[in-house]
Amino acid sequence: MTAAEPFDPKVERMDPDARRELQEQRLRHLVDRLLQTDNLQGARLREIGVTRGTDVRLDEIHLLPTITKQDLWDHYPFGLQLAPQGDVVCVHGSSGTGGRPTLIPYTANDVAIWSQVMARALKGAGATKSSIIHNAYGYGLFTGGLGVHHGGLELGATVIPMSGGMTERQVRLINDLKPDVLCCTPSYALRLADDLQDTSIKVGVFGAEPWTEEMRQEIERRLGIRALDIYGLSEVIGPGVACESLDSEGLLNIAEDHFFPETLDGELVFTTLTKTGMPLLRYRTGDVATLHEPAGQRTLRRMSKLKGRKDDMLVIRGVNVFPTEIEAVVLEHASPHYLIVEDRRTTTAQLHVAVESTQDVEEQLTGKLRERLGITCRVHVLEPGKLPRTEVGKAQRLARWTQGQAPIDGLT
Ligand code: DLL
């Protein structure tokens, strides 16, 4: 299959001018709602002289204040909540790095929006009412499991709520129930591929962690499926902010009627135009990607695959390196299980790249990495199976080594 009808053709094929008008109305309404409160976002708007929604224009959204993850932490847990507690129906979030979680309250309206954008994502990937969706994203506070779940129900498909882990049982159910759609992290798709042969799966909707075109090819080849990218973050809604469709040519269609995108020095910034639980005006995601004009049967703007995160960008002897660039080179020469170690034990930082291979690819890989990145990495070739595998949650591809023992055996 090369294309699927939109789930919501009126919205997904809307005239772009009409959509901009709708976005502007929604933005003004959001500004009005924020101004009615005395929380941070309302106060910041008043500070720059905005007194009502009609003071702002969509083409001047870049003049409005932004909000960051630090602001969410400073007002933890629910200081930025807008809806009265009685209207909140659930809470999601991410466990976060350094033990600092980010929690997001959802109203019934927010869950309905989420269900819709996820149904669009799944239908665009070729899922139908008769589909069986094997959902191996984790269920819980993490938005992956329940996001796909809500979208699958909205579409009317059958969702198998597997959650992550227990690979043997996952393999058994895939063989017995014959799903046509697989949803999980790309690293877990590869873990499943180790134990699956000739499956019924036709398409996978993979996201929640960085992955490259090379990783896509590897998954498609090993599982014999189409592998599509889905993007999202809990602060904005969860998965479904943007998703590839079968015909979107490697770009992700943004649900921009609900989540208005901008880029700021390469960083994605989203405004939640319709959310009511904890709406965010110009949230700085920290994710780096580019925005693209619409093409094809949808009139939605699109975004590239993520190039990385601002804070994952490694600066090694003055050179900026995104871990995804390393992945692209590694996959050409070794298995997709790898670990990048940023060695900061001395003032001159050094990058180690640990890979698994049965062949001595050290010299070749060092050369290719130098060509691509402009710096020399220390490549360590380990026996297959030596690097840790991820069954639950997001793959850990990057470790920092500041003192003491190396994060994995075999590095010096
Ligand atoms: O990871 C939501 C999600 C679940 C997306 C399932 C897709 C599939 P958080 O846990 O809040 O939410 O983490 C959000 O994960 O800012 C990105 O840095 C990263 N991320 C999410 N999707 C992708 C992707 C979910 N497709 C953070 N490619 C985001 C690369 C991704 N990174």
Short mmCIF file of N, CA and C in Angstrom, two decimals, residues 35-121:
data_model
loop_
_atom_site.label_atom_id
_atom_site.label_comp_id
_atom_site.label_asym_id
_atom_site.label_seq_id
_atom_site.Cartn_x
_atom_site.Cartn_y
_atom_site.Cartn_z
N LEU A 35 -4.73 34.88 30.00
CA LEU A 35 -4.81 36.18 30.69
C LEU A 35 -5.78 36.17 31.87
N GLN A 36 -6.74 35.23 31.81
CA GLN A 36 -7.70 35.17 32.92
C GLN A 36 -7.10 34.60 34.20
N THR A 37 -5.87 34.06 34.09
CA THR A 37 -5.29 33.46 35.29
C THR A 37 -4.14 34.33 35.79
N ASP A 38 -3.67 34.04 37.00
CA ASP A 38 -2.49 34.79 37.43
C ASP A 38 -1.25 33.91 37.37
N ASN A 39 -1.31 32.82 36.58
CA ASN A 39 -0.10 31.99 36.52
C ASN A 39 0.93 32.58 35.55
N LEU A 40 2.08 31.92 35.53
CA LEU A 40 3.26 32.44 34.82
C LEU A 40 2.96 32.93 33.40
N GLN A 41 2.22 32.11 32.64
CA GLN A 41 2.04 32.46 31.23
C GLN A 41 1.19 33.72 31.07
N GLY A 42 0.16 33.85 31.92
CA GLY A 42 -0.67 35.06 31.88
C GLY A 42 0.15 36.28 32.27
N ALA A 43 0.95 36.12 33.33
CA ALA A 43 1.77 37.24 33.81
C ALA A 43 2.76 37.70 32.75
N ARG A 44 3.37 36.74 32.05
CA ARG A 44 4.36 37.12 31.03
C ARG A 44 3.70 37.85 29.86
N LEU A 45 2.46 37.48 29.56
CA LEU A 45 1.74 38.18 28.48
C LEU A 45 1.43 39.61 28.91
N ARG A 46 0.97 39.76 30.14
CA ARG A 46 0.65 41.11 30.63
C ARG A 46 1.90 42.00 30.64
N GLU A 47 3.02 41.36 31.03
CA GLU A 47 4.29 42.13 31.09
C GLU A 47 4.64 42.79 29.76
N ILE A 48 4.30 42.11 28.63
CA ILE A 48 4.65 42.72 27.34
C ILE A 48 3.48 43.53 26.78
N GLY A 49 2.48 43.75 27.62
CA GLY A 49 1.41 44.66 27.23
C GLY A 49 0.23 44.02 26.50
N VAL A 50 0.16 42.69 26.51
CA VAL A 50 -1.00 42.04 25.88
C VAL A 50 -2.14 42.03 26.89
N THR A 51 -3.29 42.58 26.52
CA THR A 51 -4.40 42.64 27.47
C THR A 51 -5.58 41.80 27.04
N ARG A 52 -5.64 41.45 25.76
CA ARG A 52 -6.71 40.55 25.30
C ARG A 52 -6.27 39.84 24.03
N GLY A 53 -6.97 38.73 23.73
CA GLY A 53 -6.59 37.87 22.61
C GLY A 53 -6.47 38.63 21.29
N THR A 54 -7.36 39.60 21.08
CA THR A 54 -7.34 40.30 19.78
C THR A 54 -6.12 41.20 19.63
N ASP A 55 -5.33 41.34 20.70
CA ASP A 55 -4.06 42.09 20.58
C ASP A 55 -3.02 41.31 19.78
N VAL A 56 -3.20 39.99 19.63
CA VAL A 56 -2.14 39.19 19.00
C VAL A 56 -2.56 38.70 17.62
N ARG A 57 -1.55 38.51 16.79
CA ARG A 57 -1.78 37.97 15.45
C ARG A 57 -0.90 36.75 15.25
N LEU A 58 -1.42 35.81 14.45
CA LEU A 58 -0.64 34.58 14.24
C LEU A 58 0.72 34.88 13.61
N ASP A 59 0.74 35.81 12.66
CA ASP A 59 2.04 36.07 12.00
C ASP A 59 2.99 36.88 12.89
N GLU A 60 2.52 37.21 14.08
CA GLU A 60 3.42 37.87 15.04
C GLU A 60 3.61 37.02 16.30
N ILE A 61 3.31 35.74 16.16
CA ILE A 61 3.40 34.85 17.33
C ILE A 61 4.84 34.85 17.89
N HIS A 62 5.81 35.09 17.01
CA HIS A 62 7.22 35.08 17.45
C HIS A 62 7.53 36.21 18.45
N LEU A 63 6.62 37.15 18.60
CA LEU A 63 6.84 38.24 19.57
C LEU A 63 6.36 37.86 20.97
N LEU A 64 5.64 36.74 21.06
CA LEU A 64 5.07 36.36 22.36
C LEU A 64 6.10 35.59 23.19
N PRO A 65 5.94 35.58 24.52
CA PRO A 65 6.92 34.89 25.36
C PRO A 65 6.91 33.38 25.15
N THR A 66 8.07 32.76 25.36
CA THR A 66 8.16 31.29 25.26
C THR A 66 8.12 30.70 26.67
N ILE A 67 8.00 29.39 26.72
CA ILE A 67 8.02 28.68 28.00
C ILE A 67 8.91 27.45 27.86
N THR A 68 9.60 27.08 28.91
CA THR A 68 10.59 25.99 28.81
C THR A 68 10.31 24.91 29.85
N LYS A 69 11.04 23.82 29.70
CA LYS A 69 10.93 22.73 30.67
C LYS A 69 11.33 23.22 32.07
N GLN A 70 12.31 24.11 32.13
CA GLN A 70 12.71 24.65 33.43
C GLN A 70 11.52 25.33 34.11
N ASP A 71 10.72 26.07 33.33
CA ASP A 71 9.52 26.71 33.89
C ASP A 71 8.55 25.67 34.46
N LEU A 72 8.42 24.52 33.74
CA LEU A 72 7.53 23.46 34.25
C LEU A 72 8.07 22.90 35.56
N TRP A 73 9.39 22.72 35.61
CA TRP A 73 9.99 22.20 36.85
C TRP A 73 9.82 23.21 37.98
N ASP A 74 10.02 24.49 37.67
CA ASP A 74 9.90 25.51 38.71
C ASP A 74 8.48 25.57 39.28
N HIS A 75 7.50 25.15 38.49
CA HIS A 75 6.10 25.21 38.94
C HIS A 75 5.53 23.81 39.15
N TYR A 76 6.43 22.87 39.42
CA TYR A 76 6.05 21.47 39.64
C TYR A 76 5.16 21.34 40.86
N PRO A 77 4.14 20.51 40.92
CA PRO A 77 3.72 19.69 39.80
C PRO A 77 2.69 20.39 38.88
N PHE A 78 1.77 21.16 39.43
CA PHE A 78 0.67 21.61 38.57
C PHE A 78 0.48 23.13 38.56
N GLY A 79 1.59 23.87 38.79
CA GLY A 79 1.49 25.32 38.86
C GLY A 79 1.03 25.99 37.57
N LEU A 80 1.16 25.27 36.46
CA LEU A 80 0.75 25.88 35.18
C LEU A 80 -0.60 25.34 34.70
N GLN A 81 -1.22 24.53 35.53
CA GLN A 81 -2.53 23.97 35.16
C GLN A 81 -3.55 25.09 35.03
N LEU A 82 -4.40 24.99 34.01
CA LEU A 82 -5.39 26.05 33.79
C LEU A 82 -6.79 25.59 34.18
N ALA A 83 -7.09 24.33 33.90
CA ALA A 83 -8.44 23.82 34.16
C ALA A 83 -8.65 23.62 35.66
N PRO A 84 -9.89 23.78 36.14
CA PRO A 84 -10.17 23.44 37.54
C PRO A 84 -9.93 21.95 37.77
N GLN A 85 -9.50 21.58 39.00
CA GLN A 85 -9.14 20.20 39.28
C GLN A 85 -10.25 19.22 38.90
N GLY A 86 -11.49 19.64 39.08
CA GLY A 86 -12.62 18.77 38.76
C GLY A 86 -12.70 18.38 37.29
N ASP A 87 -12.08 19.17 36.42
CA ASP A 87 -12.12 18.86 34.98
C ASP A 87 -10.96 17.99 34.52
N VAL A 88 -10.00 17.74 35.42
CA VAL A 88 -8.85 16.91 35.02
C VAL A 88 -9.25 15.44 35.12
N VAL A 89 -8.97 14.67 34.04
CA VAL A 89 -9.35 13.25 34.06
C VAL A 89 -8.17 12.30 34.15
N CYS A 90 -6.97 12.77 33.81
CA CYS A 90 -5.78 11.92 33.99
C CYS A 90 -4.53 12.76 33.93
N VAL A 91 -3.43 12.13 34.31
CA VAL A 91 -2.12 12.80 34.32
C VAL A 91 -1.13 11.90 33.60
N HIS A 92 -0.32 12.51 32.73
CA HIS A 92 0.79 11.77 32.10
C HIS A 92 2.05 12.57 32.24
N GLY A 93 3.14 12.00 31.73
CA GLY A 93 4.38 12.76 31.80
C GLY A 93 5.55 11.89 31.47
N SER A 94 6.73 12.42 31.75
CA SER A 94 7.93 11.63 31.51
C SER A 94 8.73 11.61 32.80
N SER A 95 9.42 10.51 32.99
CA SER A 95 10.18 10.36 34.23
C SER A 95 11.31 11.36 34.28
N GLY A 96 11.81 11.73 33.11
CA GLY A 96 12.80 12.80 33.06
C GLY A 96 14.18 12.37 33.48
N THR A 97 15.14 13.18 33.09
CA THR A 97 16.51 12.89 33.48
C THR A 97 16.77 13.51 34.84
N GLY A 98 17.67 12.92 35.57
CA GLY A 98 18.04 13.46 36.87
C GLY A 98 16.90 13.38 37.87
N GLY A 99 15.95 12.46 37.62
CA GLY A 99 14.88 12.22 38.57
C GLY A 99 13.85 13.34 38.65
N ARG A 100 13.90 14.28 37.70
CA ARG A 100 12.90 15.35 37.76
C ARG A 100 11.79 15.06 36.77
N PRO A 101 10.63 14.62 37.24
CA PRO A 101 9.57 14.31 36.30
C PRO A 101 8.88 15.58 35.79
N THR A 102 8.21 15.44 34.66
CA THR A 102 7.36 16.50 34.15
C THR A 102 5.96 15.91 34.11
N LEU A 103 5.02 16.54 34.77
CA LEU A 103 3.67 15.99 34.82
C LEU A 103 2.70 16.92 34.09
N ILE A 104 1.77 16.29 33.35
CA ILE A 104 0.84 17.07 32.53
C ILE A 104 -0.60 16.63 32.84
N PRO A 105 -1.45 17.52 33.33
CA PRO A 105 -2.85 17.17 33.55
C PRO A 105 -3.66 17.28 32.26
N TYR A 106 -4.51 16.31 32.02
CA TYR A 106 -5.36 16.28 30.80
C TYR A 106 -6.83 16.41 31.21
N THR A 107 -7.57 17.21 30.46
CA THR A 107 -9.04 17.22 30.61
C THR A 107 -9.61 16.20 29.63
N ALA A 108 -10.92 15.95 29.71
CA ALA A 108 -11.57 15.03 28.77
C ALA A 108 -11.41 15.58 27.35
N ASN A 109 -11.47 16.89 27.21
CA ASN A 109 -11.26 17.54 25.91
C ASN A 109 -9.87 17.22 25.36
N ASP A 110 -8.85 17.25 26.23
CA ASP A 110 -7.48 16.96 25.80
C ASP A 110 -7.35 15.50 25.34
N VAL A 111 -7.99 14.60 26.08
CA VAL A 111 -7.93 13.18 25.70
C VAL A 111 -8.62 12.98 24.35
N ALA A 112 -9.71 13.73 24.11
CA ALA A 112 -10.42 13.61 22.83
C ALA A 112 -9.53 14.10 21.68
N ILE A 113 -8.81 15.19 21.90
CA ILE A 113 -7.90 15.71 20.86
C ILE A 113 -6.81 14.68 20.58
N TRP A 114 -6.28 14.14 21.65
CA TRP A 114 -5.19 13.15 21.55
C TRP A 114 -5.67 11.92 20.74
N SER A 115 -6.88 11.44 21.08
CA SER A 115 -7.44 10.28 20.37
C SER A 115 -7.54 10.58 18.88
N GLN A 116 -7.99 11.80 18.56
CA GLN A 116 -8.16 12.16 17.15
C GLN A 116 -6.84 12.23 16.42
N VAL A 117 -5.86 12.92 17.00
CA VAL A 117 -4.60 13.05 16.26
C VAL A 117 -3.90 11.69 16.15
N MET A 118 -4.08 10.83 17.14
CA MET A 118 -3.48 9.50 17.05
C MET A 118 -4.22 8.63 16.04
N ALA A 119 -5.55 8.81 15.94
CA ALA A 119 -6.31 8.06 14.92
C ALA A 119 -5.85 8.50 13.53
N ARG A 120 -5.61 9.78 13.36
CA ARG A 120 -5.09 10.27 12.07
C ARG A 120 -3.75 9.62 11.76
N ALA A 121 -2.88 9.56 12.78
CA ALA A 121 -1.54 9.00 12.57
C ALA A 121 -1.64 7.53 12.15
#
